[in-house]
mmCIF file of C-alpha atoms in Angstrom:
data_model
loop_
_atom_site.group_PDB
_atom_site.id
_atom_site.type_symbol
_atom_site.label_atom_id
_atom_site.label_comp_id
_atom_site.label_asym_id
_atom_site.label_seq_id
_atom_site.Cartn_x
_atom_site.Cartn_y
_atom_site.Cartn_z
ATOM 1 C CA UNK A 378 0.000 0.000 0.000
ATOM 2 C CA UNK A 379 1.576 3.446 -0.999
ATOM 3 C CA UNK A 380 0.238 6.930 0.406
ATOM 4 C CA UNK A 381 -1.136 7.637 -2.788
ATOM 5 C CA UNK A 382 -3.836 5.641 -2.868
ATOM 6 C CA UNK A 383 -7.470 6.848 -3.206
ATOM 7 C CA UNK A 384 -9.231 4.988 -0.575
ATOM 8 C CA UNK A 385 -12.733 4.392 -2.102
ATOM 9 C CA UNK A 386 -11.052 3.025 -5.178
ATOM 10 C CA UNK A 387 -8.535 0.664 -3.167
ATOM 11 C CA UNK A 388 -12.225 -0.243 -0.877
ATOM 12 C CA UNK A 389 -13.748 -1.386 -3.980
ATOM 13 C CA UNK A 390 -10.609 -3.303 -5.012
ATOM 14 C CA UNK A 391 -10.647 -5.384 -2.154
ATOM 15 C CA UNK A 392 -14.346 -5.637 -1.498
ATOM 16 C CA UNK A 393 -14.458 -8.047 -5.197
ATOM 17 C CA UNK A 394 -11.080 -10.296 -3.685
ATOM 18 C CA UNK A 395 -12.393 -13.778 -3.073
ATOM 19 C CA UNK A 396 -9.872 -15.011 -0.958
ATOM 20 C CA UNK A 397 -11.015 -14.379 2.634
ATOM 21 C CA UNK A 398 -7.871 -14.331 4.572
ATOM 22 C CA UNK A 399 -5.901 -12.312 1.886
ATOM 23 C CA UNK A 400 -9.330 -9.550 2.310
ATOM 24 C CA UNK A 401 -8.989 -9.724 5.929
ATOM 25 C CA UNK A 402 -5.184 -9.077 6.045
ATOM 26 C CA UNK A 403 -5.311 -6.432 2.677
ATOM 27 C CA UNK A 404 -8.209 -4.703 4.336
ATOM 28 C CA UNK A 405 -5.926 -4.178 7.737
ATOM 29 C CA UNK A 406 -3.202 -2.553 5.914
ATOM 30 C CA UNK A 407 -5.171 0.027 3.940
ATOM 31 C CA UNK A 408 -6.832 0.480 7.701
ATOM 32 C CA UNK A 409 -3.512 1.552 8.651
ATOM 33 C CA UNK A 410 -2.352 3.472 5.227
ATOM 34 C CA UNK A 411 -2.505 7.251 4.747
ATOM 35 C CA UNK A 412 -4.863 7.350 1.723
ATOM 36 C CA UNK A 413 -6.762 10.591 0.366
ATOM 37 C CA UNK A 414 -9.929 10.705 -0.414
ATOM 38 C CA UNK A 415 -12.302 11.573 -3.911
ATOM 39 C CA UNK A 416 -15.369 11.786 -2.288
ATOM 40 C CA UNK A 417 -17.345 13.307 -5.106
ATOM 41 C CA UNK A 418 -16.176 10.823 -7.944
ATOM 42 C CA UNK A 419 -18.946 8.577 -8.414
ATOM 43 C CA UNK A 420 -17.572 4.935 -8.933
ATOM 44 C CA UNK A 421 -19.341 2.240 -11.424
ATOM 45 C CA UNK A 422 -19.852 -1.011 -9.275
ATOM 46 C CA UNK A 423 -17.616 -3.778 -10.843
ATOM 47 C CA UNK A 424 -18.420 -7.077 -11.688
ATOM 48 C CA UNK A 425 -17.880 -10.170 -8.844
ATOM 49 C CA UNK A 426 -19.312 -7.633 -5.827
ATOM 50 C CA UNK A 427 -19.003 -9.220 -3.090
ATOM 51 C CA UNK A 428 -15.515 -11.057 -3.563
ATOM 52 C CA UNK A 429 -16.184 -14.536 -1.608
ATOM 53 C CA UNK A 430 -14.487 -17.797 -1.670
ATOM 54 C CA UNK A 431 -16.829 -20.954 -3.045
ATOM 55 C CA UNK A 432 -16.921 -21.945 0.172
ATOM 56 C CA UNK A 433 -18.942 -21.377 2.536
ATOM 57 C CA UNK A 434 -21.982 -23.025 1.096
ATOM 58 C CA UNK A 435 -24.861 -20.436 1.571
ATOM 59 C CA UNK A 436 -28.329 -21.766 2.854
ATOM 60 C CA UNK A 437 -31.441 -20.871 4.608
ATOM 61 C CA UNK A 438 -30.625 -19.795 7.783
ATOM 62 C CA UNK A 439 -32.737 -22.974 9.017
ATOM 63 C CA UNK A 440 -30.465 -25.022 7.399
ATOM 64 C CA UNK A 441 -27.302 -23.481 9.008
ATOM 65 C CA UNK A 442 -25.933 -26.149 11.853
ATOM 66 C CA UNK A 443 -26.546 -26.189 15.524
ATOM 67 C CA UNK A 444 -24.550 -23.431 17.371
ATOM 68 C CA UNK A 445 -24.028 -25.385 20.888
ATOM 69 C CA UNK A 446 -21.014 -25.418 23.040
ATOM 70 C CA UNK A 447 -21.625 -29.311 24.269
ATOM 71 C CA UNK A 448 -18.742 -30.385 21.522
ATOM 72 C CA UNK A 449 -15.574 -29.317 20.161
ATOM 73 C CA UNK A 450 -17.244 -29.866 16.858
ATOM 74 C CA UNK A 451 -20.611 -27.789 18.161
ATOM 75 C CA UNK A 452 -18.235 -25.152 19.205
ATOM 76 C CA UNK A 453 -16.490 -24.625 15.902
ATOM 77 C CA UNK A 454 -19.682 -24.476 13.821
ATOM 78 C CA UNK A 455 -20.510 -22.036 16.593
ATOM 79 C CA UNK A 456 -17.175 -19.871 15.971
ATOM 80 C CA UNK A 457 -17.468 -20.519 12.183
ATOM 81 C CA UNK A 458 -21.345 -18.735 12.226
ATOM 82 C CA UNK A 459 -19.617 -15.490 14.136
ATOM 83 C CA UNK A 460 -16.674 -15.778 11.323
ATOM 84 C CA UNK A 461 -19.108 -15.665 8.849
ATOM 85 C CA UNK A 462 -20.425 -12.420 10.046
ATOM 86 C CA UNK A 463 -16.944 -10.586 10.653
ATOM 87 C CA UNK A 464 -16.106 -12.007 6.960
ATOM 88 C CA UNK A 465 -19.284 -10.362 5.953
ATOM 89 C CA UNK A 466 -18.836 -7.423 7.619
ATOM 90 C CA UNK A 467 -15.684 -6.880 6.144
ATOM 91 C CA UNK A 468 -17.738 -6.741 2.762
ATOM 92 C CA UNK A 469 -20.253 -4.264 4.640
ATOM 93 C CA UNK A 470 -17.627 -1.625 5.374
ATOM 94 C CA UNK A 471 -15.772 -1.253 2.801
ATOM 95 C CA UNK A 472 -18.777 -1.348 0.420
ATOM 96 C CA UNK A 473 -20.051 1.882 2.611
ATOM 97 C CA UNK A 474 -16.718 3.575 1.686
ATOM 98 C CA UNK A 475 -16.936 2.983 -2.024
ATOM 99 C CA UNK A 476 -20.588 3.275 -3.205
ATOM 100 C CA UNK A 477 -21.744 6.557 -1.500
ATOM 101 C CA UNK A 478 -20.052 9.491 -2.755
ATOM 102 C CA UNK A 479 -20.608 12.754 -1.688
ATOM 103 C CA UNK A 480 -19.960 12.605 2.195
ATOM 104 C CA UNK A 481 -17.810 14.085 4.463
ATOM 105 C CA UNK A 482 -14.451 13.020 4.777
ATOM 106 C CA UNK A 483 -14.412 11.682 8.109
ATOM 107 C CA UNK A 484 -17.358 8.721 6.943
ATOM 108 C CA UNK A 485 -15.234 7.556 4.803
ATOM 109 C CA UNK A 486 -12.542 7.226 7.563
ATOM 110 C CA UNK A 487 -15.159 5.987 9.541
ATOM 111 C CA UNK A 488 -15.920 2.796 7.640
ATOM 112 C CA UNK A 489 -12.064 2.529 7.144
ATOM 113 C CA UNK A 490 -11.371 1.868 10.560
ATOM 114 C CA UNK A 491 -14.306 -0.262 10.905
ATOM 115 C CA UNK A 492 -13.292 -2.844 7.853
ATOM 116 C CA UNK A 493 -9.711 -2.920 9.582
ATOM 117 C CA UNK A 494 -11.488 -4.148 13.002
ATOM 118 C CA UNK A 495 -13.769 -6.269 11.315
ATOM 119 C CA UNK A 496 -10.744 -7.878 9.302
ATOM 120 C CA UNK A 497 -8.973 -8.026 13.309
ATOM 121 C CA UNK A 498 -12.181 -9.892 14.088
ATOM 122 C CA UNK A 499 -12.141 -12.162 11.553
ATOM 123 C CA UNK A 500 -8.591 -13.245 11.688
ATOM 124 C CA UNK A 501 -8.761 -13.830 15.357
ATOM 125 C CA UNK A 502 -11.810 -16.326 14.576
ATOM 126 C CA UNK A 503 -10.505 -18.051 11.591
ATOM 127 C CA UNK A 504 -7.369 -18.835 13.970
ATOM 128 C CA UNK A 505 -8.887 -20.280 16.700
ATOM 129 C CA UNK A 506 -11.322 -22.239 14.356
ATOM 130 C CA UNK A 507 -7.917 -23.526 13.199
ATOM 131 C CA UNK A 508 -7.063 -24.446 16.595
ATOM 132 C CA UNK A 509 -10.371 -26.613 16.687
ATOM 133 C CA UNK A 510 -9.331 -28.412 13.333
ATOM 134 C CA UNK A 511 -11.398 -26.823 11.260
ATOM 135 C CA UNK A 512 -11.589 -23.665 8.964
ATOM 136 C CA UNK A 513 -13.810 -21.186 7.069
ATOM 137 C CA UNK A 514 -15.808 -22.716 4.808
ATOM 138 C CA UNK A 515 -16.012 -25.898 6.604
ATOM 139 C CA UNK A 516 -20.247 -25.388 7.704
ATOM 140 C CA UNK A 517 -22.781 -24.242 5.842
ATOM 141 C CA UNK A 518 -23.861 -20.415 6.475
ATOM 142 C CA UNK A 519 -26.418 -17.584 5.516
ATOM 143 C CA UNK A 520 -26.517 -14.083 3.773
ATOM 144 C CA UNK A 521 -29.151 -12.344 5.815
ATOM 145 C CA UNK A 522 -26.286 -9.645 6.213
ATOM 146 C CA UNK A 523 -25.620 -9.133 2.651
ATOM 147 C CA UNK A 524 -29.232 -9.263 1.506
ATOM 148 C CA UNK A 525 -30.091 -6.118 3.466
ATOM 149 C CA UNK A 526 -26.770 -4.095 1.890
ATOM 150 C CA UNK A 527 -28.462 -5.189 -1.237
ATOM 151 C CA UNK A 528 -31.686 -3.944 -0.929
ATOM 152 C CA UNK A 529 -30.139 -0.451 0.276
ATOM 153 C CA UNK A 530 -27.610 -0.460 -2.381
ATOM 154 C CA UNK A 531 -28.804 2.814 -3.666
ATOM 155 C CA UNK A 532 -29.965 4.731 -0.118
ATOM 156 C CA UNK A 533 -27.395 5.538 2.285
ATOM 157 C CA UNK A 534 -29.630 6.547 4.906
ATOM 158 C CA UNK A 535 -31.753 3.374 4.479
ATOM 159 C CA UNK A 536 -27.985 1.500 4.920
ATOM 160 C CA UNK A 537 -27.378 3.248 7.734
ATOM 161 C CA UNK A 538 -30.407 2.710 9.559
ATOM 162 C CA UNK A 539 -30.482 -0.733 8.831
ATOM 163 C CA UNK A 540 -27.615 -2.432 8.704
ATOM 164 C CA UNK A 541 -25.354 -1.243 11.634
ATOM 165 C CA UNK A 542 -27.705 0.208 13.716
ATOM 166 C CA UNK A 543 -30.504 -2.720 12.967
ATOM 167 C CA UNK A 544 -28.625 -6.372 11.805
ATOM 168 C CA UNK A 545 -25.073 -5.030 13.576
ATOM 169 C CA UNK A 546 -26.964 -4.148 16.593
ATOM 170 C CA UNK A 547 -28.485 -6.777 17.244
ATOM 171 C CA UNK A 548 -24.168 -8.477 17.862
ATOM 172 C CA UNK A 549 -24.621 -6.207 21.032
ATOM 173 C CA UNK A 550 -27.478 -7.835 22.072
ATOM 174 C CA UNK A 551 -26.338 -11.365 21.819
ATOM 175 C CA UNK A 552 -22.728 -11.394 22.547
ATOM 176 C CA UNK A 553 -22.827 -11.750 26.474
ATOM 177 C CA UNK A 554 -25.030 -15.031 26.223
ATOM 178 C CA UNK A 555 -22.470 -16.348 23.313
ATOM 179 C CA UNK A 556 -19.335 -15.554 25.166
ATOM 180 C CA UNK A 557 -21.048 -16.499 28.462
ATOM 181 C CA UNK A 558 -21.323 -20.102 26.977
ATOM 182 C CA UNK A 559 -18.322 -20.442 25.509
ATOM 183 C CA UNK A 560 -16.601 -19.419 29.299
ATOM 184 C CA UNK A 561 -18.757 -22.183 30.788
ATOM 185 C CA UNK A 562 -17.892 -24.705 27.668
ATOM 186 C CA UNK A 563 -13.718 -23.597 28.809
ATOM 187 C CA UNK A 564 -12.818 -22.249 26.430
ATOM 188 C CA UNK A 565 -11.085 -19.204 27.462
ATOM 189 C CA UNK A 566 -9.885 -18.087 24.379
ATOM 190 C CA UNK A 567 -12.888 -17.935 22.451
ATOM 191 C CA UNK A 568 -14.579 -15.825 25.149
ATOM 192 C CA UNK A 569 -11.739 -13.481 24.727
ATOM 193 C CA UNK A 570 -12.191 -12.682 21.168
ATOM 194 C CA UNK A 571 -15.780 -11.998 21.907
ATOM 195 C CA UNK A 572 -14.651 -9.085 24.625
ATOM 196 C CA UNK A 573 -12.901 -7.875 21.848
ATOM 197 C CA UNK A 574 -15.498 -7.759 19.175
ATOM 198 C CA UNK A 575 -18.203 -6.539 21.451
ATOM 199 C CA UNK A 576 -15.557 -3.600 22.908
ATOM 200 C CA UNK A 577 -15.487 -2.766 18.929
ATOM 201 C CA UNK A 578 -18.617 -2.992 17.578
ATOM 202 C CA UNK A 579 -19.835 -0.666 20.523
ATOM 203 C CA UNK A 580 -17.919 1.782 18.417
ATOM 204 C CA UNK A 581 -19.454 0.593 15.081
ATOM 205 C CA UNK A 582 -22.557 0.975 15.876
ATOM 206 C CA UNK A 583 -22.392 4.221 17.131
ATOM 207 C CA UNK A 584 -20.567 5.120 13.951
ATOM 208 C CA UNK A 585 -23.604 3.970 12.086
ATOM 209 C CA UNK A 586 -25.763 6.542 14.521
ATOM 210 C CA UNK A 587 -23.079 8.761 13.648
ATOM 211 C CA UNK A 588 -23.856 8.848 10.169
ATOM 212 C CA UNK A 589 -27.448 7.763 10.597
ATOM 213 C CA UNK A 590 -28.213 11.112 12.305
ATOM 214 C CA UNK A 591 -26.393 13.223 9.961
ATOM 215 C CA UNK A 592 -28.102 12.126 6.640
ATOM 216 C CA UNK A 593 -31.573 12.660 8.948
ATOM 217 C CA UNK A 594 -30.345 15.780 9.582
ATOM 218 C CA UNK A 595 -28.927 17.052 6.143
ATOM 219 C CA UNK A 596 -32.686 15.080 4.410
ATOM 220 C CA UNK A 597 -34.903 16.933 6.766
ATOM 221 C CA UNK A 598 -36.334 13.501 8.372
ATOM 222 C CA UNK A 599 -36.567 12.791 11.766
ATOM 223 C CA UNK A 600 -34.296 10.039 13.248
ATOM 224 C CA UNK A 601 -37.356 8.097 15.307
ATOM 225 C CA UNK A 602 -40.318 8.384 13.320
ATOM 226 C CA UNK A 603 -38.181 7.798 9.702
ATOM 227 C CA UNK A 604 -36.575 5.220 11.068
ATOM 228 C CA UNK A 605 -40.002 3.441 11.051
ATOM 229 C CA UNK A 606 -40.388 4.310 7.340
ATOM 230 C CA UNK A 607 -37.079 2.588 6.349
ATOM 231 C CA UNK A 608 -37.919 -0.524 8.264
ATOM 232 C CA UNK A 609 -40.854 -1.287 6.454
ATOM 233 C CA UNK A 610 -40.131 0.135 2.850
ATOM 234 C CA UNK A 611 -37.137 -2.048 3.070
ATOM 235 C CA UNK A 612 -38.815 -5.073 5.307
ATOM 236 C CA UNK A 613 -36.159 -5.179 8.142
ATOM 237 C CA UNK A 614 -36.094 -8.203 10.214
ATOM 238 C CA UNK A 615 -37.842 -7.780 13.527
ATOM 239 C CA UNK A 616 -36.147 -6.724 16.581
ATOM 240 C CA UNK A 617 -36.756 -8.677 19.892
ATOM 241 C CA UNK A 618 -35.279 -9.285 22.754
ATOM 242 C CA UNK A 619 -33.282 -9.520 25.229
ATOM 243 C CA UNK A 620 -31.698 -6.202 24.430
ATOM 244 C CA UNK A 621 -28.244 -5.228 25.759
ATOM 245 C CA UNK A 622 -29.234 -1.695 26.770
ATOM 246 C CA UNK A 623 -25.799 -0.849 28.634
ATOM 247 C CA UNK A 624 -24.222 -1.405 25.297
ATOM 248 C CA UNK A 625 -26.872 0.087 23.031
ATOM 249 C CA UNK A 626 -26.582 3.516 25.302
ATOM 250 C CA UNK A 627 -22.791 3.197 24.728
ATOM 251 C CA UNK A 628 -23.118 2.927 21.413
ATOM 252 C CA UNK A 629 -25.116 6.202 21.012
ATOM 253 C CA UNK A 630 -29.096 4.882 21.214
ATOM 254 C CA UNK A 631 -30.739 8.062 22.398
ATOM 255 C CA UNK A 632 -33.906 6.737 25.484
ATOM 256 C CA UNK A 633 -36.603 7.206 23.241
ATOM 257 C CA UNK A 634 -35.575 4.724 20.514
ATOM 258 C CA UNK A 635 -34.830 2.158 23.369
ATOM 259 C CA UNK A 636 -38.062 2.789 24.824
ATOM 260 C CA UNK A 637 -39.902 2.183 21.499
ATOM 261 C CA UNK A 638 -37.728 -0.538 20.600
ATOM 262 C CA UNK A 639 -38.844 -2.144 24.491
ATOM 263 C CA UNK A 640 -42.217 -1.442 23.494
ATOM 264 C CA UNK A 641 -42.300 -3.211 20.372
ATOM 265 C CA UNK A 642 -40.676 -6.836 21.791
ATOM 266 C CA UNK A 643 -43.483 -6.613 24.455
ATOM 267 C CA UNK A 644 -45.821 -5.849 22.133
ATOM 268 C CA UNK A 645 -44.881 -8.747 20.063
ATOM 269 C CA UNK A 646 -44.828 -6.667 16.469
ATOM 270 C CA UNK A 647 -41.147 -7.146 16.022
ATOM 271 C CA UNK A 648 -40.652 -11.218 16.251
ATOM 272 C CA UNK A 649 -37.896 -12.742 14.453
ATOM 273 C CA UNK A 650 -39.450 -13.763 11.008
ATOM 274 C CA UNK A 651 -37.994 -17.165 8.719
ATOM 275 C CA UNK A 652 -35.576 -16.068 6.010
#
């Protein structure tokens, strides 16, 4: 990587590589590159987006294995699930720095740092799945995350509202009962990772607020009720509980939207739906 590089271009260059732990490893070196940025070139989507090995098979999320602890076996398909969504999120930042032009500089930094985490996430996954005998690729998995960044391909508001602060979320929410298992299962270095990734995606869902807010702000729209609106024009998966409100208020949820979003659950609107 040379400091000459324009980083939405170099985003969209690695966002179509297929090889996952080349992505993860590319990905953390532009994180830590001086780059400048075009943000008001508007870049032509290439063919092959995203770049993903032939394996993983992708299925309904039914048809993704059991994620128990009871097994070393359990435990890797377990480990290889949260891989899959650090591999995907990968994809999911950097395609936030290349497709929307005309924002500030700092989002684009932004979604930077957050591809070099996610990369740190995966990396630290695929190892230890390695340390279980097995690798990526090795279970079946699901694209609910990449189905939503495909529906709000051509809204950056709508992909701000609902993939880090809705499907990204919802990591804050379940990470304490994963890494809680894992602890009791002994394996110590497992629950470790999952420290790490919940310390960071505090921070990347907030950075989704971040930019959530501001595109509310600079459309006119306000963030509560339009949030609504984007959940149903683009059919966002319910949210339910139990929520993880300590992390939720960390990661810049203002008391309102956690009061509606407590509201809902009891209510029973928002239930997980089949994929």
């Amino acid at each position: 990587m040379t400091a000459e590089l324009e980083l939405r271009q170099a985003a969209c260059a690695l966002l179509v590589l297929d090889d996952p732990a080349g992505k993860a490893a590319r990905t953390r070196a532009l994180a830590a590159t001086s780059v400048y940025v075009d943000a008001g070139r508007v870049l032509q989507e290439p063919a092959g987006v995203p770049g993903r090995p032939a394996r993983p098979p992708l299925v309904a999320p039914r048809d993704v294995p059991g994620r128990g602890v009871a097994s070393v076996e359990a435990r890797a398909a377990l480990l290889h699930a949260l891989a899959h969504i650090e591999f995907n999120a990968i994809n999911l930042a950097l395609d936030a720095v290349w497709r929307f032009a005309g924002m500030p500089r700092d989002y684009y930094l932004d979604w930077l740092k957050v591809a070099g985490e996610e990369a740190l996430h995966f990396s630290l996954l695929a190892e230890h799945l390695r340390a279980l005998g097995h690798a990526y690729g090795d279970f079946p998995a699901h694209d609910g995350l990449w189905q939503m960044a495909e529906r709000t391909r051509f809204d950056p508001l709508a992909r701000m509202a609902l993939v880090p602060r809705t499907l990204e979320a919802r990591g804050l929410d379940v990470s304490p009962a994963i890494r809680a298992k894992l602890a009791g299962a002994g394996d110590a270095a497992a629950a470790g990772i999952l420290d790490i990734i919940l310390r960071d995606e505090i921070g990347h869902v907030a950075i989704g607020n971040r930019w959530y807010r501001y595109l509310c702000e600079r459309e006119g729209v306000d963030p509560v009720d339009h949030y609504a609106v984007l959940a149903r024009r683009y059919d966002a998966p319910g949210q339910f509980g139990p929520f993880n409100f300590p992390a939720r208020r960390a990661a810049g949820f203002t008391e309102a939207e956690l009061r509606l979003l407590e509201q809902s659950a009891i209510s029973g609107r928002d239930r997980p739906r089949s994929a």
